[in-house]
Tab-separated table of C-alpha atoms in Angstrom:
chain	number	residue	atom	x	y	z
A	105	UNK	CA	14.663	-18.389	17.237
A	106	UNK	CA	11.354	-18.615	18.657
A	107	UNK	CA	8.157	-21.144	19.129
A	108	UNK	CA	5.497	-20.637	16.987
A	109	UNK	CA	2.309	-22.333	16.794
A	110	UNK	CA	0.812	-22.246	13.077
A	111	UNK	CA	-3.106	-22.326	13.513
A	112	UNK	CA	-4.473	-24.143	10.188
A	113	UNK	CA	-3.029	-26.530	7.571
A	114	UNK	CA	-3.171	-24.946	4.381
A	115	UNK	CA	-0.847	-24.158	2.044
A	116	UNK	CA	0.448	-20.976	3.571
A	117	UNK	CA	1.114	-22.734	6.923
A	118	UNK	CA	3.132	-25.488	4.660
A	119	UNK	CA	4.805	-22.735	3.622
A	120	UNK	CA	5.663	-20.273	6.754
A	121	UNK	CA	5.907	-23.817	8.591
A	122	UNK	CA	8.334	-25.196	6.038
A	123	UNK	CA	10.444	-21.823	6.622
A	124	UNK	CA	10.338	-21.722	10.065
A	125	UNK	CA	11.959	-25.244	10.501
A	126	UNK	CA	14.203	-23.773	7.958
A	127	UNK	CA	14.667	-20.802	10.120
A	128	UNK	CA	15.602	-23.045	13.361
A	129	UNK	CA	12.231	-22.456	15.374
A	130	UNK	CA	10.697	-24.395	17.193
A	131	UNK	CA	7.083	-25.098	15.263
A	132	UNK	CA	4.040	-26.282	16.373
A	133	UNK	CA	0.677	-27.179	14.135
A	134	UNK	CA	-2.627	-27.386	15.462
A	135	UNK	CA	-5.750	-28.249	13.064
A	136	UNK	CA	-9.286	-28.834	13.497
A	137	UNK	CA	-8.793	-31.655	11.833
A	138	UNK	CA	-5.786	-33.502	13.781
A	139	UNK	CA	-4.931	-36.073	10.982
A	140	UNK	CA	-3.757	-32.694	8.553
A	141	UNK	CA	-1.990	-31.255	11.259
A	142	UNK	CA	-0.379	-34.160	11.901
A	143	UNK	CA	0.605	-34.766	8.421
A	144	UNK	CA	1.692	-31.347	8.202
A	145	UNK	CA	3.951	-31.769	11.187
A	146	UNK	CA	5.497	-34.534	10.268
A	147	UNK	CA	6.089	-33.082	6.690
A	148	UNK	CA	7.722	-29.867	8.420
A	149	UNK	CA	10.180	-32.024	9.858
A	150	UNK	CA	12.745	-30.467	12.271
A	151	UNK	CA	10.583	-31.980	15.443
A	152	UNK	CA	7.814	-30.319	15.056
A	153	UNK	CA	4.977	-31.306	16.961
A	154	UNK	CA	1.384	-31.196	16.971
A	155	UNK	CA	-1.314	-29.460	19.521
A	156	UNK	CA	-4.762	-29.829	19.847
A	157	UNK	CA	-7.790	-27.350	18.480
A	158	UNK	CA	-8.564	-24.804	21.316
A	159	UNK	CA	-5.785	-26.113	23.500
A	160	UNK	CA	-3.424	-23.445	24.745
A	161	UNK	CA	-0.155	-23.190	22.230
A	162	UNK	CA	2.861	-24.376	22.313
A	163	UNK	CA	4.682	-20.903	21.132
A	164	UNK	CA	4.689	-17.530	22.136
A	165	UNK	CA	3.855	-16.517	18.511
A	166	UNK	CA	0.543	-17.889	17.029
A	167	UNK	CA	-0.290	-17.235	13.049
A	168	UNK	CA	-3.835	-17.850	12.159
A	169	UNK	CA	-3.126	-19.588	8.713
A	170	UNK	CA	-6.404	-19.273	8.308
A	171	UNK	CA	-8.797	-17.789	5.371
A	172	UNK	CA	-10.443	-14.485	6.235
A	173	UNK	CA	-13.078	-15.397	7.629
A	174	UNK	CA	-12.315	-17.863	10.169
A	175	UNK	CA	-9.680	-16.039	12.091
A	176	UNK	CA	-11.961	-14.365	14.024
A	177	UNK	CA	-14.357	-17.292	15.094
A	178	UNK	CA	-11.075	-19.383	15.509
A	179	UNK	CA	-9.518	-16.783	17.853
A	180	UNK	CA	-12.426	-16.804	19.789
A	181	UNK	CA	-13.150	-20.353	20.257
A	182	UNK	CA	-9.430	-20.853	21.326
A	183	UNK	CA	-10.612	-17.519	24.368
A	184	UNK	CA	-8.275	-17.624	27.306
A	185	UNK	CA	-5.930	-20.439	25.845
A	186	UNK	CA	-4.238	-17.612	23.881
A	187	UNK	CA	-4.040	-15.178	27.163
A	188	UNK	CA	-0.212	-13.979	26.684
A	189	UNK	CA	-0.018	-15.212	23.140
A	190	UNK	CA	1.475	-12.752	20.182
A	191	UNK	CA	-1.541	-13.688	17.628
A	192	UNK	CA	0.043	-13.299	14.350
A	193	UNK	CA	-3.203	-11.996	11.434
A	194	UNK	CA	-2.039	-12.665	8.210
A	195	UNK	CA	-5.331	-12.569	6.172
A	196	UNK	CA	-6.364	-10.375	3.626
A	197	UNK	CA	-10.068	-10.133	3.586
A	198	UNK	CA	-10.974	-9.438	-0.351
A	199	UNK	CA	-14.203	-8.842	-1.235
A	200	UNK	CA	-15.649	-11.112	-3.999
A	201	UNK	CA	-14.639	-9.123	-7.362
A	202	UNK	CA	-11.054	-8.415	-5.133
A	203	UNK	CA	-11.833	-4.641	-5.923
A	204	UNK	CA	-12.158	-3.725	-1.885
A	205	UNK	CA	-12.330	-5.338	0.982
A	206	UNK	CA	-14.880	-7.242	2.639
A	207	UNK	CA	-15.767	-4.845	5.923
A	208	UNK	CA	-17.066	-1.816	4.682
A	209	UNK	CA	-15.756	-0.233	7.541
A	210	UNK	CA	-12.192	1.396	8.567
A	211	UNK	CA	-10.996	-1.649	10.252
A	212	UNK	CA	-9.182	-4.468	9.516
A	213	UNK	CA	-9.048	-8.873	10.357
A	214	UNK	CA	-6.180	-7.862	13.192
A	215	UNK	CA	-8.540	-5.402	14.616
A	216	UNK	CA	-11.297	-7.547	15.498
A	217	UNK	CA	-9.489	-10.094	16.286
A	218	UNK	CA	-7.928	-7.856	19.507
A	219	UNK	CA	-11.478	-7.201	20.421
A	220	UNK	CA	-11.967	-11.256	20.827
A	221	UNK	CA	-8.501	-12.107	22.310
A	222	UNK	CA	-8.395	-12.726	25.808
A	223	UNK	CA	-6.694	-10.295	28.111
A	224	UNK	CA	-2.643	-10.245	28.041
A	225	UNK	CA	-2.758	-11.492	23.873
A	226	UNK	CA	-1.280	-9.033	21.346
A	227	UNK	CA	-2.338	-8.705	17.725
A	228	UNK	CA	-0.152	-8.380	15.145
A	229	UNK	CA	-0.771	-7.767	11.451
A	230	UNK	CA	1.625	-9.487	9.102
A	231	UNK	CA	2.326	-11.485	5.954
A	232	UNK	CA	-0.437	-10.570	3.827
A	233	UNK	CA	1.050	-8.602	1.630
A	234	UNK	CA	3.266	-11.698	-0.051
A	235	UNK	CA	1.646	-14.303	-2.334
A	236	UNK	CA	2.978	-17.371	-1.145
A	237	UNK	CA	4.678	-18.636	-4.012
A	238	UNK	CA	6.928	-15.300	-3.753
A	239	UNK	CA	7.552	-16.526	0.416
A	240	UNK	CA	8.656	-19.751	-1.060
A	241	UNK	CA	11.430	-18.339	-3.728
A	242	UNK	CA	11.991	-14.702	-2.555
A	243	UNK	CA	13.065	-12.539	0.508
A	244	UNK	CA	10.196	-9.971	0.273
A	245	UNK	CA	9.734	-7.463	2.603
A	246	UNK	CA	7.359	-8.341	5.602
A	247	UNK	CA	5.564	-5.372	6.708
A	248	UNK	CA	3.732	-6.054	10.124
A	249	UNK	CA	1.820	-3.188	12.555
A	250	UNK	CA	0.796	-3.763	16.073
A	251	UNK	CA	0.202	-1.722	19.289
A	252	UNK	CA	2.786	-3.988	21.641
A	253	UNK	CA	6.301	-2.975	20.737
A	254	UNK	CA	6.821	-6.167	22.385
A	255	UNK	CA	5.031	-8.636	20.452
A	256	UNK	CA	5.957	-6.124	17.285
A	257	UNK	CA	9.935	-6.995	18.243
A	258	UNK	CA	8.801	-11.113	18.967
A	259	UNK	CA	7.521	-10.970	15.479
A	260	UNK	CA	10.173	-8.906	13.984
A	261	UNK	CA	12.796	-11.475	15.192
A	262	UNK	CA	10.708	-14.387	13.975
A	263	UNK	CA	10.376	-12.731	10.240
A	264	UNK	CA	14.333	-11.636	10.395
A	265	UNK	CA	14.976	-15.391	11.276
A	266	UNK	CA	13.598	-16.355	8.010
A	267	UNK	CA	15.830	-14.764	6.463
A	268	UNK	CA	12.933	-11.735	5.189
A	269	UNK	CA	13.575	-7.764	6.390
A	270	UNK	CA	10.400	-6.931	8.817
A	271	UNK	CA	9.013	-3.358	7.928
A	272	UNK	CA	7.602	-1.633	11.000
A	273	UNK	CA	4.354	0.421	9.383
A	274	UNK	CA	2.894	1.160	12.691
A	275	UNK	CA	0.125	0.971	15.174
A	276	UNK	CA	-2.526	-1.655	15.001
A	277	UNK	CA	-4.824	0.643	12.915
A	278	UNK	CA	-2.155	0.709	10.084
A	279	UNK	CA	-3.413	-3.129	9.867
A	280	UNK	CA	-6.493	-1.874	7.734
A	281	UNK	CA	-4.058	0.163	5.273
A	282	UNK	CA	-1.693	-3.058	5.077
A	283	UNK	CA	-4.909	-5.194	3.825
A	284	UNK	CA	-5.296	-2.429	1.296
A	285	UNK	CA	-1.477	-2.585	0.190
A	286	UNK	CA	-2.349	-6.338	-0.153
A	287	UNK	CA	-5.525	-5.393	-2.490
A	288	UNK	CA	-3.264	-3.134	-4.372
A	289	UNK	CA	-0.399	-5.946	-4.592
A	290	UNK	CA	-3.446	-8.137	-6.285
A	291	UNK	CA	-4.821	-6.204	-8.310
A	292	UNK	CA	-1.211	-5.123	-9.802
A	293	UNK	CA	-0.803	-8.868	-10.174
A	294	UNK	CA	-4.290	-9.159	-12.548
A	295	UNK	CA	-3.576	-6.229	-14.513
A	296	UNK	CA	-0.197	-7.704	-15.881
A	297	UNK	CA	2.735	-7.036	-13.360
A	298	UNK	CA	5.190	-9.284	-12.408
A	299	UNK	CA	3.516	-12.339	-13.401
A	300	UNK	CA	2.887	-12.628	-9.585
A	301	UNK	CA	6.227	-13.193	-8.955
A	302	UNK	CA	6.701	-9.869	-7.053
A	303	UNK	CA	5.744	-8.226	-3.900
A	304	UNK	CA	5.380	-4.758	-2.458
A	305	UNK	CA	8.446	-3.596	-0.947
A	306	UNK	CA	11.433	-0.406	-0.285
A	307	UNK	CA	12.852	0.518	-3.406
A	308	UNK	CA	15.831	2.542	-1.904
A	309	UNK	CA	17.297	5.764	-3.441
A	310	UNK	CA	20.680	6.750	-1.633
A	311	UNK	CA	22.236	8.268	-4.996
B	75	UNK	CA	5.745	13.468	-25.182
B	76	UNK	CA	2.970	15.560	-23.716
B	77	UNK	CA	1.461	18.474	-23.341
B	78	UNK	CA	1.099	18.958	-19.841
B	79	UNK	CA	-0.307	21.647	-17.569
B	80	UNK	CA	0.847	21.989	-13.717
B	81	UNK	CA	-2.325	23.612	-11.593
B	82	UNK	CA	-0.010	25.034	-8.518
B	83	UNK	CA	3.334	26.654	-8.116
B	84	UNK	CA	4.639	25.084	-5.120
B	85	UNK	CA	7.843	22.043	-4.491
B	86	UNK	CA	5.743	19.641	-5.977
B	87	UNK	CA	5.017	21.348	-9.254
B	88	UNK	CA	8.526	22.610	-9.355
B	89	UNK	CA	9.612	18.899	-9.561
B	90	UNK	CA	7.165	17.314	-11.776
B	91	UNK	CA	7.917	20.336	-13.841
B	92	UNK	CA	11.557	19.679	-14.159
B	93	UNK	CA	11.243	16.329	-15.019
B	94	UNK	CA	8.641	17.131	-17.588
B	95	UNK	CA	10.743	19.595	-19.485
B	96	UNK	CA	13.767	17.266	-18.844
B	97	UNK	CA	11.526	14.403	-20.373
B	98	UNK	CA	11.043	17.014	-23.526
B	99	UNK	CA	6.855	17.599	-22.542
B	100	UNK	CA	5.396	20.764	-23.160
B	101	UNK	CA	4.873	22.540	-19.413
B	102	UNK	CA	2.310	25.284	-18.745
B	103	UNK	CA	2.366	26.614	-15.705
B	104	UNK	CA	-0.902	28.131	-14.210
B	105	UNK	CA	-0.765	29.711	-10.443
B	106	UNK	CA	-2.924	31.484	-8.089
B	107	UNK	CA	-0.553	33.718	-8.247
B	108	UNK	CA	0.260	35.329	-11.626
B	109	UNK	CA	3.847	36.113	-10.625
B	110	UNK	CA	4.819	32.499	-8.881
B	111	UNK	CA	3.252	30.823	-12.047
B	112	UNK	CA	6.067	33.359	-14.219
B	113	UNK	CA	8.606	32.719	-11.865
B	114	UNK	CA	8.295	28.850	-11.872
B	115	UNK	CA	7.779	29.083	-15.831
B	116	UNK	CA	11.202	30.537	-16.402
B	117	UNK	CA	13.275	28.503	-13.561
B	118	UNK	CA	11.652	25.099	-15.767
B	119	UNK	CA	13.002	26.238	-19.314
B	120	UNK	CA	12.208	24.755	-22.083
B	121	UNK	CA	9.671	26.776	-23.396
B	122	UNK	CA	7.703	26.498	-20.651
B	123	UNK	CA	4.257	28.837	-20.682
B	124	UNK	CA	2.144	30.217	-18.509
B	125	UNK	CA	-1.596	30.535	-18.669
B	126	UNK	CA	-3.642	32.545	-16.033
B	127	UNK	CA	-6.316	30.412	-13.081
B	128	UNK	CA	-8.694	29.504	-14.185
B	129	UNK	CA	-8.779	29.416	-18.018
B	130	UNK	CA	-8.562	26.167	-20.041
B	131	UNK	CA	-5.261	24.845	-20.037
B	132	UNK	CA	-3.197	24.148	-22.961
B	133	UNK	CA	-2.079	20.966	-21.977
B	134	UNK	CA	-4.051	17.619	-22.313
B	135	UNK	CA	-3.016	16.299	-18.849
B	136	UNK	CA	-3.892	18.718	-16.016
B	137	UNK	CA	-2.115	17.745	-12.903
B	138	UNK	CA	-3.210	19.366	-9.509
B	139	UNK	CA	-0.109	20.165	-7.698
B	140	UNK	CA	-2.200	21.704	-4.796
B	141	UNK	CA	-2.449	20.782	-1.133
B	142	UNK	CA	-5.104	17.927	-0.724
B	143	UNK	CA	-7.889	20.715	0.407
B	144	UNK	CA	-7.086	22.817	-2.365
B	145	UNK	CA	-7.872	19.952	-5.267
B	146	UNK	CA	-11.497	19.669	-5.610
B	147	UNK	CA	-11.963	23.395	-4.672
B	148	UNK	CA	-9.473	24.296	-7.499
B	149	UNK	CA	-11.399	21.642	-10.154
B	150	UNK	CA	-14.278	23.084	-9.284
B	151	UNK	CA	-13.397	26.558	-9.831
B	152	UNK	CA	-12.074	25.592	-13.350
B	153	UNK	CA	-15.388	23.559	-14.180
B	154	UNK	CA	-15.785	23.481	-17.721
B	155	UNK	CA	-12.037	24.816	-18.602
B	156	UNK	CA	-11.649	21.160	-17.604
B	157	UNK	CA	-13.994	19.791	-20.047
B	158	UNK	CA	-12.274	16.866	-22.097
B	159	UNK	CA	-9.298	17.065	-20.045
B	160	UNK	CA	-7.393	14.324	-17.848
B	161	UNK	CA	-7.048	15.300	-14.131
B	162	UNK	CA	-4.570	14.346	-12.480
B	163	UNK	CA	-4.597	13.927	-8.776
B	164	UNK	CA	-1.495	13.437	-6.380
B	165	UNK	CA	-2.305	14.956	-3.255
B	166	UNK	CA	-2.216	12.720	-0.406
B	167	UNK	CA	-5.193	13.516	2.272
B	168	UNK	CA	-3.534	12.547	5.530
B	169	UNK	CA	-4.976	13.175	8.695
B	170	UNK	CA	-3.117	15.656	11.867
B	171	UNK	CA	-1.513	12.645	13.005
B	172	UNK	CA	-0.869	11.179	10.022
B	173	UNK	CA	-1.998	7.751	10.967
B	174	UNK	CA	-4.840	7.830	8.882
B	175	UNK	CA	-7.053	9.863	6.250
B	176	UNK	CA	-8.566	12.977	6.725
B	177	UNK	CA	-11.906	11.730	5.020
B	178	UNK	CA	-13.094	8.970	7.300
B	179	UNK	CA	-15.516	7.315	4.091
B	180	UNK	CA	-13.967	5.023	1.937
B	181	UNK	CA	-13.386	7.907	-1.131
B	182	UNK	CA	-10.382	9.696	-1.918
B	183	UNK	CA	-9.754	13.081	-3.406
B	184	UNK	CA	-9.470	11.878	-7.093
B	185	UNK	CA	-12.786	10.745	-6.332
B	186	UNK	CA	-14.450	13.561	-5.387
B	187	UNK	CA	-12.309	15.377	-7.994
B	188	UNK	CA	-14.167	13.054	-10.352
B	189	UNK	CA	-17.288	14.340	-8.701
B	190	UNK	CA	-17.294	17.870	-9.819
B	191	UNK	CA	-15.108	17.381	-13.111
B	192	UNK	CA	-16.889	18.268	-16.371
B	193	UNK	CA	-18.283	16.106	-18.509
B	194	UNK	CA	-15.372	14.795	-20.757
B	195	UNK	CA	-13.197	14.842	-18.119
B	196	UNK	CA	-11.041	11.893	-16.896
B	197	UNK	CA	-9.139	11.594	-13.009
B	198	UNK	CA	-6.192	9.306	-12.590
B	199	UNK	CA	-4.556	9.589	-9.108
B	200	UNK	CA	-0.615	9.149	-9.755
B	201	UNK	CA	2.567	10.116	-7.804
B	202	UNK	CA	1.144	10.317	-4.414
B	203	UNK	CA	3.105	7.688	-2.940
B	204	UNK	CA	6.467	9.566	-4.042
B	205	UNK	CA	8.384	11.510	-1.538
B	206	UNK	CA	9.605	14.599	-3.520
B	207	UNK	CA	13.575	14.223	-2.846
B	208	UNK	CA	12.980	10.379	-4.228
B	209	UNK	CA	11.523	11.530	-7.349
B	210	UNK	CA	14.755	14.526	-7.742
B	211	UNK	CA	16.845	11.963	-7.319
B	212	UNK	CA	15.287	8.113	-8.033
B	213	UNK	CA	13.233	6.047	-10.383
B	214	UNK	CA	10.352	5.079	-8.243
B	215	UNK	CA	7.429	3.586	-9.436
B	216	UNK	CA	4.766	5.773	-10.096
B	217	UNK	CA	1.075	3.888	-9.254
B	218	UNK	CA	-1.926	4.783	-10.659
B	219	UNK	CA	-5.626	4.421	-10.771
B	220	UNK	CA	-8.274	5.622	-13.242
B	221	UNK	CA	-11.175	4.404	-14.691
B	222	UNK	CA	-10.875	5.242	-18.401
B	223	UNK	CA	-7.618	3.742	-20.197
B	224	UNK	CA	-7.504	6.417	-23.008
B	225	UNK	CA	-6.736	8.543	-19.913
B	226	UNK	CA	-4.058	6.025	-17.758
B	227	UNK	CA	-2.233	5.390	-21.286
B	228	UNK	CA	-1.548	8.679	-21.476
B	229	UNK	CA	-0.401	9.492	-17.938
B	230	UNK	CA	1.453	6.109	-18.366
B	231	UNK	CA	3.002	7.605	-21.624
B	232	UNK	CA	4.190	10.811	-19.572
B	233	UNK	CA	5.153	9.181	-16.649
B	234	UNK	CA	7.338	6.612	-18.883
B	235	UNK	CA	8.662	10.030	-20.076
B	236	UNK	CA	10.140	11.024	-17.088
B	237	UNK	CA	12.122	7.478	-17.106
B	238	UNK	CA	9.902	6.009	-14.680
B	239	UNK	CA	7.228	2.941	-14.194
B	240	UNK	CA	3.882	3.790	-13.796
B	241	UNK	CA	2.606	0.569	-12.485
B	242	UNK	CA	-1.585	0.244	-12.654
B	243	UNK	CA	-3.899	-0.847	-10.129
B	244	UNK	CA	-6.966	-0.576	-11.663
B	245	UNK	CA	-10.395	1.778	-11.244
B	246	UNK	CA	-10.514	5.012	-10.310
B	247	UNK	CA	-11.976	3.511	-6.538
B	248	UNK	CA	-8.535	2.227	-6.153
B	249	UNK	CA	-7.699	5.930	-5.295
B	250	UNK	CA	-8.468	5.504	-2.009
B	251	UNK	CA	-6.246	2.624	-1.644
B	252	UNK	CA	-3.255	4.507	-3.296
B	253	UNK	CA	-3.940	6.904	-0.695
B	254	UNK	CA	-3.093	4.227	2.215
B	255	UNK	CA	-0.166	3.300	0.578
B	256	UNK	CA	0.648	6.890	0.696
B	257	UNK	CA	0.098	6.676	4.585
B	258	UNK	CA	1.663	3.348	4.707
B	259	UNK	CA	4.828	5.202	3.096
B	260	UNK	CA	4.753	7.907	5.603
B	261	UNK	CA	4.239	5.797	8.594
B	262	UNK	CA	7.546	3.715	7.326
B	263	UNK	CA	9.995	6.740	6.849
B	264	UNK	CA	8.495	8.187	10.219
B	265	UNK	CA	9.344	4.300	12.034
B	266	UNK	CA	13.040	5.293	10.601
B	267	UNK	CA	12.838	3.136	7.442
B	268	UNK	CA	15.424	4.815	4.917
B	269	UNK	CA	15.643	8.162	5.600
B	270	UNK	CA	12.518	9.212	3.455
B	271	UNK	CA	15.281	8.381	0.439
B	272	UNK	CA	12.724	5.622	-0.498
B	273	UNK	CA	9.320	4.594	-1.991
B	274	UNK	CA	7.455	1.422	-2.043
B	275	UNK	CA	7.782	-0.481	-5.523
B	276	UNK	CA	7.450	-3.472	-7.030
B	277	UNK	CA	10.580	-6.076	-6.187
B	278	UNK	CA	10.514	-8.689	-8.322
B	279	UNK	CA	11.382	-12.580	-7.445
B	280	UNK	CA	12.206	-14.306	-10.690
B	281	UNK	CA	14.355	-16.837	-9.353
């Protein structure tokens, strides 16, 4: 069981949130706007509690539930109030026709956010491989990458306590080639498979 | 079934090869080596044939069951032999470490296959996310990527002959993201994920 602080409101930190209670961990939500993180909180249930934007978190594990594009700025603006945190990326950063991603380069959301964190924060890459309607009915596979087998472990137990199997892919550089396994999990989904009711995940072949 | 033709002589052609005949395809066998290309023609059976490097194969659906560094010299070598036929790429261009791909741009080898095919010519990259012992012994799903769906049908058609999925994710430009779920796949078995006797897949959440 661990403390987590959700960073945004939206519907996947309804839904990670809503799991997390389920989970028995102790949840925080902090929004820019404080009325929807209240209302989220109090929706969660299970005592959790609300911080304020840029204040230091509550939990050891903070998940930018964030779109793309504001995890970054977010991270920054919060600075030294996440100094020790496990930051938690679990964006995918499409580009507009979702045929490639948005950064031409060979990087990745997680990556830049670790060159923003303050000293003593870990990045970790996770989540954004699962639509959220398969988090809210399935136990898909969680695949997360990070450079601190620490925070990697912190996370792991957080994802196993929902019940889900983490998938260790790697270093923090895998987090680019996990954002491509989520633009091949979409584009699957609009060419006709699985009706997006599936994920990417170990098929197992022990015969 | 097909008529298919297996550029290379080595585990990986052995397999496919196997599975073809076993899936009742026509198999031609074409080697560097004369003698490997006999050898592996009569260990297949079933009328399997042989046809010497270089010439135009007899099968519709060429697949290049080289080393990654041997593909686009091999395609290139063949030039017009190629003409009208579909390529088909598995090769998986990993870098020393494999934690990344050897080509640093955002490409792939079925792309720069498709660069020096002839005209007529299709690429579809397929079965590079496959560990070999998982496709001797499993039913993974078999991804591809193309851009012309004359040519995917029919690699979907054989690969649906070998009793397994082939599971599109669009353009040819998706190649390079088949490739990092290729590395994503190594990185997993190598982090002690299932003993290599796995592949990612689609698992479905219908509930």
């Amino acid at each position: 069981m661990s403390g987590i602080t959700l960073i945004g409101t939206g519907n996947m930190a309804r839904t990670i949130g809503t799991l997390a209670v389920a989970g028995g961990n102790t949840v925080e939500v902090m929004g820019r706007d404080q009325s929807k993180a209240d209302d989220l909180a109090k929706a969660l249930g299970g005592g959790a509690t609300t911080g304020k934007w840029g204040a230091v978190p509550a939990g050891d594990v903070v998940i930018t539930a964030l779109l793309y594009d504001g995890v970054v700025p977010a991270v920054a603006h919060y600075g030294d109030a996440l100094a020790g945190k496990v930051i938690v990326d679990i964006s995918n950063p499409f580009n507009a026709t979702f045929d490639g991603l948005a950064h031409s380069e060979e990087t990745s959301i997680a990556q830049e956010v670790a060159k923003v964190a303050p000293a003593g924060a870990s990045v970790v890459k996770a989540f954004n491989t699962i639509f959220r309607n398969v988090l809210e009915k399935g136990r898909p596979n969680v695949f997360i990458a990070g450079d601190d087998a620490q925070a990697k472990a912190g996370v792991a137990a957080f994802i196993e306590s929902l019940g889900l199997r983490p998938l260790d892919v790697g270093g923090l550089k895998m987090a680019h080639w996990l954002e491509g396994v989520g633009l091949v999990t979409v584009s699957l989904a609009g060419n006709g498979v699985g009706h997006w009711d599936f994920a990417l995940g170990v098929n197992e072949f022990t015969g």
